[in-house]
Amino acid sequence: MTETTLSFDTLDSKDRMQLMKFICSFAWADLQVKSSEKAFVSDMVRRLELSGTEQAQVEAWLELPPAADELDPTDIPKAHRQLFLDAARAMILADGSVEQEEAENLALLDLLMR
């Protein structure tokens, strides 16, 4: 992922937290959060300029994944869907390998957002 690949300028606070919720769920796709994935999340927190409260919530999602019923891809605004998909793809590539569960979750996210 490069700085030019993902632009977060159009996301409001609610959308930024929704994005982080999805990113954290992808970090958990293979049932473990690796240090490289935590580093990716930290970079995203910095780039999104999250508040202290928002950062604390993201850290909580790295300890315990977001509830599945809180992750509805159809709730993602259409204007942001490609951004969310690109960010999820970058998340699963963060550790240098793509597990089957991660690939399946990404394909499902893509399908559900169409």
XYZ file of N, CA, C and O in Angstrom:
456
model
N 0.845 -1.175 0.000
C 0.000 0.000 0.000
C 0.886 1.232 0.000
O 1.847 1.315 0.743
N 0.549 2.193 -0.820
C 1.290 3.438 -0.857
C 0.382 4.561 -0.416
O -0.840 4.425 -0.410
N 0.996 5.678 -0.109
C 0.213 6.832 0.318
C -0.783 7.243 -0.757
O -1.860 7.706 -0.459
N -0.430 7.092 -2.025
C -1.328 7.507 -3.096
C -2.411 6.481 -3.362
O -3.407 6.787 -3.980
N -2.246 5.258 -2.898
C -3.225 4.211 -3.151
C -4.525 4.478 -2.405
O -5.599 4.347 -2.972
N -4.434 4.830 -1.160
C -5.621 5.040 -0.339
C -5.701 6.498 0.096
O -4.773 7.023 0.684
N -6.824 7.122 -0.186
C -7.043 8.503 0.227
C -8.212 8.531 1.198
O -9.323 8.111 0.859
N -7.947 9.036 2.372
C -8.953 9.016 3.429
C -9.622 10.368 3.636
O -10.409 10.535 4.548
N -9.334 11.315 2.762
C -9.837 12.677 2.915
C -11.355 12.762 2.941
O -11.911 13.668 3.553
N -12.026 11.849 2.268
C -13.483 11.930 2.157
C -14.221 11.222 3.286
O -15.448 11.260 3.337
N -13.491 10.591 4.187
C -14.129 9.847 5.272
C -14.377 10.741 6.474
O -13.469 11.421 6.949
N -15.600 10.689 7.001
C -15.863 11.390 8.254
C -15.489 10.456 9.410
O -15.061 9.320 9.199
N -15.657 10.926 10.628
C -15.242 10.147 11.798
C -15.938 8.786 11.851
O -15.297 7.763 12.127
N -17.222 8.749 11.583
C -17.976 7.488 11.615
C -17.419 6.513 10.570
O -17.220 5.327 10.857
N -17.176 7.012 9.368
C -16.638 6.167 8.298
C -15.226 5.672 8.629
O -14.874 4.535 8.331
N -14.423 6.508 9.253
C -13.066 6.109 9.619
C -13.091 4.969 10.638
O -12.337 4.013 10.538
N -14.004 5.061 11.597
C -14.105 3.993 12.592
C -14.693 2.725 11.978
O -14.282 1.614 12.314
N -15.618 2.880 11.046
C -16.157 1.716 10.353
C -15.040 1.030 9.558
O -14.934 -0.197 9.562
N -14.200 1.822 8.909
C -13.070 1.271 8.171
C -12.143 0.508 9.113
O -11.732 -0.625 8.818
N -11.836 1.089 10.264
C -10.936 0.424 11.209
C -11.557 -0.856 11.756
O -10.850 -1.837 11.998
N -12.859 -0.864 11.929
C -13.539 -2.074 12.400
C -13.356 -3.199 11.378
O -13.033 -4.334 11.735
N -13.520 -2.873 10.105
C -13.318 -3.874 9.059
C -11.858 -4.307 8.982
O -11.559 -5.501 8.857
N -10.944 -3.359 9.073
C -9.521 -3.696 9.016
C -9.152 -4.626 10.168
O -8.454 -5.623 9.978
N -9.633 -4.311 11.365
C -9.338 -5.172 12.514
C -9.963 -6.554 12.347
O -9.357 -7.559 12.724
N -11.142 -6.616 11.759
C -11.748 -7.930 11.534
C -10.910 -8.746 10.560
O -10.777 -9.957 10.720
N -10.322 -8.094 9.567
C -9.450 -8.808 8.638
C -8.151 -9.229 9.315
O -7.581 -10.269 8.983
N -7.690 -8.451 10.277
C -6.500 -8.857 11.032
C -6.765 -10.165 11.773
O -5.861 -10.980 11.965
N -8.016 -10.380 12.171
C -8.405 -11.578 12.921
C -8.819 -12.746 12.028
O -9.148 -13.825 12.528
N -8.832 -12.571 10.703
C -9.361 -13.580 9.785
C -8.731 -14.954 9.974
O -9.400 -15.967 9.849
N -7.438 -14.987 10.293
C -6.764 -16.279 10.497
C -6.639 -16.612 11.985
O -5.843 -17.447 12.381
N -7.452 -15.930 12.801
C -7.566 -16.164 14.250
C -6.357 -15.742 15.068
O -6.249 -16.112 16.232
N -5.469 -14.964 14.468
C -4.355 -14.386 15.224
C -3.971 -13.061 14.592
O -4.090 -12.894 13.389
N -3.545 -12.140 15.427
C -3.112 -10.836 14.937
C -1.596 -10.784 15.083
O -1.067 -10.779 16.192
N -0.922 -10.781 13.944
C 0.540 -10.784 13.924
C 1.086 -9.376 14.144
O 0.379 -8.385 13.950
N 2.342 -9.301 14.532
C 2.955 -7.996 14.796
C 2.944 -7.109 13.556
O 2.752 -5.899 13.664
N 3.122 -7.684 12.374
C 3.089 -6.886 11.141
C 1.689 -6.323 10.895
O 1.528 -5.217 10.378
N 0.674 -7.084 11.297
C -0.701 -6.601 11.161
C -0.977 -5.488 12.169
O -1.638 -4.491 11.848
N -0.449 -5.627 13.374
C -0.582 -4.562 14.370
C 0.111 -3.297 13.886
O -0.402 -2.190 14.082
N 1.257 -3.453 13.249
C 1.975 -2.301 12.706
C 1.156 -1.622 11.611
O 1.098 -0.385 11.541
N 0.508 -2.419 10.770
C -0.355 -1.868 9.721
C -1.488 -1.067 10.360
O -1.787 0.051 9.935
N -2.108 -1.643 11.379
C -3.212 -0.958 12.063
C -2.713 0.343 12.690
O -3.367 1.385 12.572
N -1.558 0.313 13.307
C -0.996 1.533 13.914
C -0.762 2.612 12.863
O -1.021 3.798 13.103
N -0.274 2.190 11.700
C -0.061 3.139 10.611
C -1.393 3.734 10.156
O -1.501 4.931 9.903
N -2.410 2.897 10.070
C -3.733 3.385 9.669
C -4.293 4.366 10.707
O -4.856 5.396 10.346
N -4.122 4.064 11.984
C -4.579 4.962 13.048
C -3.911 6.326 12.891
O -4.565 7.368 12.982
N -2.621 6.307 12.610
C -1.875 7.562 12.421
C -2.391 8.307 11.193
O -2.673 9.502 11.258
N -2.535 7.602 10.088
C -2.969 8.238 8.845
C -4.389 8.783 8.939
O -4.701 9.799 8.329
N -5.232 8.106 9.690
C -6.611 8.552 9.853
C -6.757 9.634 10.926
O -7.832 10.183 11.099
N -5.669 9.879 11.666
C -5.663 10.889 12.727
C -6.789 10.665 13.722
O -7.568 11.564 14.049
N -6.881 9.429 14.218
C -7.940 9.084 15.163
C -7.692 9.723 16.518
O -6.549 9.892 16.943
N -8.760 10.034 17.207
C -8.678 10.608 18.560
C -8.201 9.539 19.543
O -8.180 8.345 19.227
N -7.889 9.951 20.749
C -7.473 9.007 21.779
C -8.535 7.964 22.075
O -8.236 6.780 22.235
N -9.783 8.390 22.141
C -10.892 7.461 22.382
C -11.016 6.472 21.231
O -11.218 5.268 21.450
N -10.899 6.970 20.012
C -10.988 6.096 18.834
C -9.812 5.107 18.801
O -10.001 3.929 18.506
N -8.633 5.588 19.145
C -7.465 4.705 19.193
C -7.660 3.602 20.223
O -7.309 2.442 19.979
N -8.232 3.941 21.364
C -8.487 2.947 22.407
C -9.457 1.881 21.900
O -9.287 0.688 22.181
N -10.463 2.288 21.132
C -11.409 1.324 20.572
C -10.712 0.392 19.583
O -10.935 -0.814 19.593
N -9.857 0.946 18.742
C -9.116 0.127 17.778
C -8.225 -0.868 18.512
O -8.162 -2.049 18.152
N -7.559 -0.421 19.563
C -6.718 -1.330 20.352
C -7.554 -2.451 20.962
O -7.115 -3.603 21.022
N -8.766 -2.132 21.388
C -9.659 -3.158 21.938
C -10.019 -4.181 20.859
O -10.091 -5.383 21.137
N -10.234 -3.725 19.621
C -10.541 -4.645 18.521
C -9.354 -5.537 18.174
O -9.529 -6.617 17.644
N -8.148 -5.097 18.503
C -6.988 -5.952 18.273
C -6.842 -7.000 19.374
O -6.180 -8.009 19.187
N -7.468 -6.753 20.510
C -7.466 -7.726 21.605
C -8.607 -8.728 21.463
O -8.479 -9.895 21.802
N -9.743 -8.243 20.987
C -10.938 -9.058 20.797
C -11.610 -8.556 19.522
O -11.921 -7.372 19.423
N -11.806 -9.418 18.536
C -12.328 -8.934 17.249
C -13.709 -8.311 17.367
O -14.484 -8.660 18.262
N -14.000 -7.387 16.460
C -15.342 -6.797 16.443
C -16.397 -7.889 16.242
O -16.137 -8.894 15.564
N -17.552 -7.683 16.816
C -18.640 -8.653 16.667
C -19.065 -8.725 15.210
O -19.174 -7.706 14.525
N -19.315 -9.931 14.736
C -19.685 -10.138 13.334
C -20.948 -9.369 12.951
O -21.050 -8.869 11.827
N -21.883 -9.237 13.886
C -23.123 -8.530 13.555
C -22.933 -7.018 13.439
O -23.847 -6.304 13.062
N -21.737 -6.531 13.742
C -21.417 -5.114 13.587
C -20.716 -4.840 12.254
O -20.320 -3.710 11.986
N -20.537 -5.877 11.448
C -19.775 -5.763 10.203
C -20.668 -6.064 9.000
O -20.635 -7.155 8.452
N -21.447 -5.101 8.605
C -22.331 -5.278 7.458
C -21.777 -4.480 6.278
O -21.840 -3.247 6.279
N -21.216 -5.170 5.292
C -20.634 -4.461 4.147
C -21.624 -3.567 3.412
O -21.229 -2.584 2.796
N -22.902 -3.888 3.493
C -23.889 -3.050 2.805
C -24.076 -1.701 3.497
O -24.660 -0.789 2.909
N -23.581 -1.569 4.732
C -23.627 -0.289 5.435
C -22.529 0.669 4.972
O -22.565 1.853 5.297
N -21.553 0.155 4.247
C -20.459 0.995 3.756
C -21.004 1.861 2.620
O -21.582 1.335 1.668
N -20.857 3.174 2.730
C -21.349 4.036 1.654
C -20.728 3.627 0.306
O -19.543 3.312 0.225
N -21.547 3.629 -0.721
C -21.075 3.201 -2.043
C -19.834 3.965 -2.481
O -18.940 3.400 -3.099
N -19.767 5.230 -2.147
C -18.621 6.054 -2.547
C -17.319 5.586 -1.911
O -16.238 5.895 -2.422
N -17.410 4.830 -0.814
C -16.213 4.403 -0.087
C -15.904 2.919 -0.235
O -14.917 2.434 0.318
N -16.715 2.193 -0.939
C -16.565 0.736 -0.985
C -15.219 0.293 -1.557
O -14.606 -0.629 -1.030
N -14.754 0.927 -2.622
C -13.470 0.525 -3.187
C -12.340 0.822 -2.203
O -11.409 0.029 -2.055
N -12.428 1.925 -1.500
C -11.436 2.278 -0.497
C -11.382 1.222 0.608
O -10.300 0.782 1.006
N -12.551 0.783 1.081
C -12.608 -0.240 2.120
C -12.020 -1.550 1.602
O -11.261 -2.212 2.312
N -12.357 -1.904 0.388
C -11.841 -3.138 -0.197
C -10.323 -3.071 -0.351
O -9.611 -4.019 -0.008
N -9.817 -1.947 -0.820
C -8.370 -1.774 -0.967
C -7.659 -1.833 0.384
O -6.585 -2.425 0.513
N -8.269 -1.229 1.397
C -7.670 -1.247 2.736
C -7.680 -2.659 3.313
O -6.705 -3.095 3.933
N -8.755 -3.402 3.095
C -8.820 -4.790 3.572
C -7.773 -5.636 2.860
O -7.097 -6.457 3.485
N -7.608 -5.424 1.561
C -6.590 -6.155 0.799
C -5.191 -5.833 1.344
O -4.378 -6.737 1.548
N -4.938 -4.572 1.607
C -3.634 -4.170 2.161
C -3.416 -4.805 3.534
O -2.302 -5.219 3.864
N -4.489 -4.898 4.317
C -4.379 -5.526 5.639
C -3.952 -6.979 5.514
O -3.056 -7.426 6.232
N -4.583 -7.727 4.617
C -4.241 -9.149 4.542
C -2.867 -9.377 3.922
O -2.268 -10.425 4.146
N -2.351 -8.395 3.200
C -1.009 -8.509 2.634
C 0.077 -8.024 3.603
O 1.256 -8.218 3.343
N -0.334 -7.419 4.716
C 0.608 -6.795 5.644
C 1.624 -7.767 6.228
O 2.754 -7.386 6.515
N 1.246 -9.034 6.392
C 2.175 -9.997 6.988
C 2.951 -10.787 5.935
O 3.700 -11.698 6.258
N 2.755 -10.446 4.669
C 3.524 -11.082 3.612
C 2.959 -12.389 3.098
O 3.519 -12.991 2.183
N 1.864 -12.858 3.679
C 1.237 -14.083 3.188
C -0.269 -13.931 3.289
O -0.784 -13.205 4.142
N -0.966 -14.609 2.399
C -2.423 -14.557 2.400
C -2.939 -15.952 2.732
O -2.751 -16.894 1.968
N -3.552 -16.058 3.901
C -4.140 -17.318 4.330
C -5.461 -17.530 3.582
O -6.099 -16.573 3.136
N -5.892 -18.761 3.487
C -7.130 -19.083 2.780
C -8.321 -18.327 3.362
O -9.157 -17.803 2.625
N -8.408 -18.259 4.694
C -9.519 -17.560 5.340
C -9.536 -16.091 4.949
O -10.594 -15.498 4.737
N -8.355 -15.492 4.878
C -8.260 -14.085 4.517
C -8.731 -13.864 3.082
O -9.494 -12.933 2.808
N -8.285 -14.710 2.174
C -8.685 -14.590 0.768
C -10.197 -14.778 0.616
O -10.852 -14.036 -0.132
N -10.747 -15.745 1.340
C -12.184 -15.987 1.274
C -12.970 -14.797 1.822
O -13.983 -14.394 1.247
N -12.505 -14.229 2.931
C -13.188 -13.075 3.518
C -13.134 -11.870 2.587
O -14.112 -11.130 2.468
N -11.994 -11.673 1.929
C -11.866 -10.559 0.995
C -12.800 -10.754 -0.201
O -13.488 -9.820 -0.620
N -12.859 -11.963 -0.724
C -13.756 -12.239 -1.850
C -15.211 -12.038 -1.451
O -16.001 -11.478 -2.222
N -15.569 -12.444 -0.245
C -16.934 -12.271 0.249
C -17.254 -10.780 0.424
O -18.339 -10.331 0.035
N -16.321 -10.027 0.976
C -16.520 -8.589 1.137
C -16.757 -7.953 -0.226
O -17.691 -7.164 -0.408
N -15.941 -8.293 -1.186
C -16.073 -7.759 -2.536
C -17.457 -8.097 -3.088
O -18.160 -7.227 -3.637
N -17.864 -9.322 -2.960
C -19.159 -9.774 -3.474
C -20.326 -9.035 -2.800
O -21.266 -8.591 -3.469
N -20.262 -8.896 -1.490
C -21.354 -8.269 -0.753
C -21.469 -6.767 -0.990
O -22.528 -6.175 -0.791
N -20.384 -6.148 -1.437
C -20.415 -4.708 -1.662
C -20.838 -4.348 -3.085
O -20.948 -3.187 -3.419
N -21.050 -5.324 -3.911
C -21.478 -5.043 -5.309
C -22.948 -4.720 -5.374
O -23.743 -5.070 -4.628
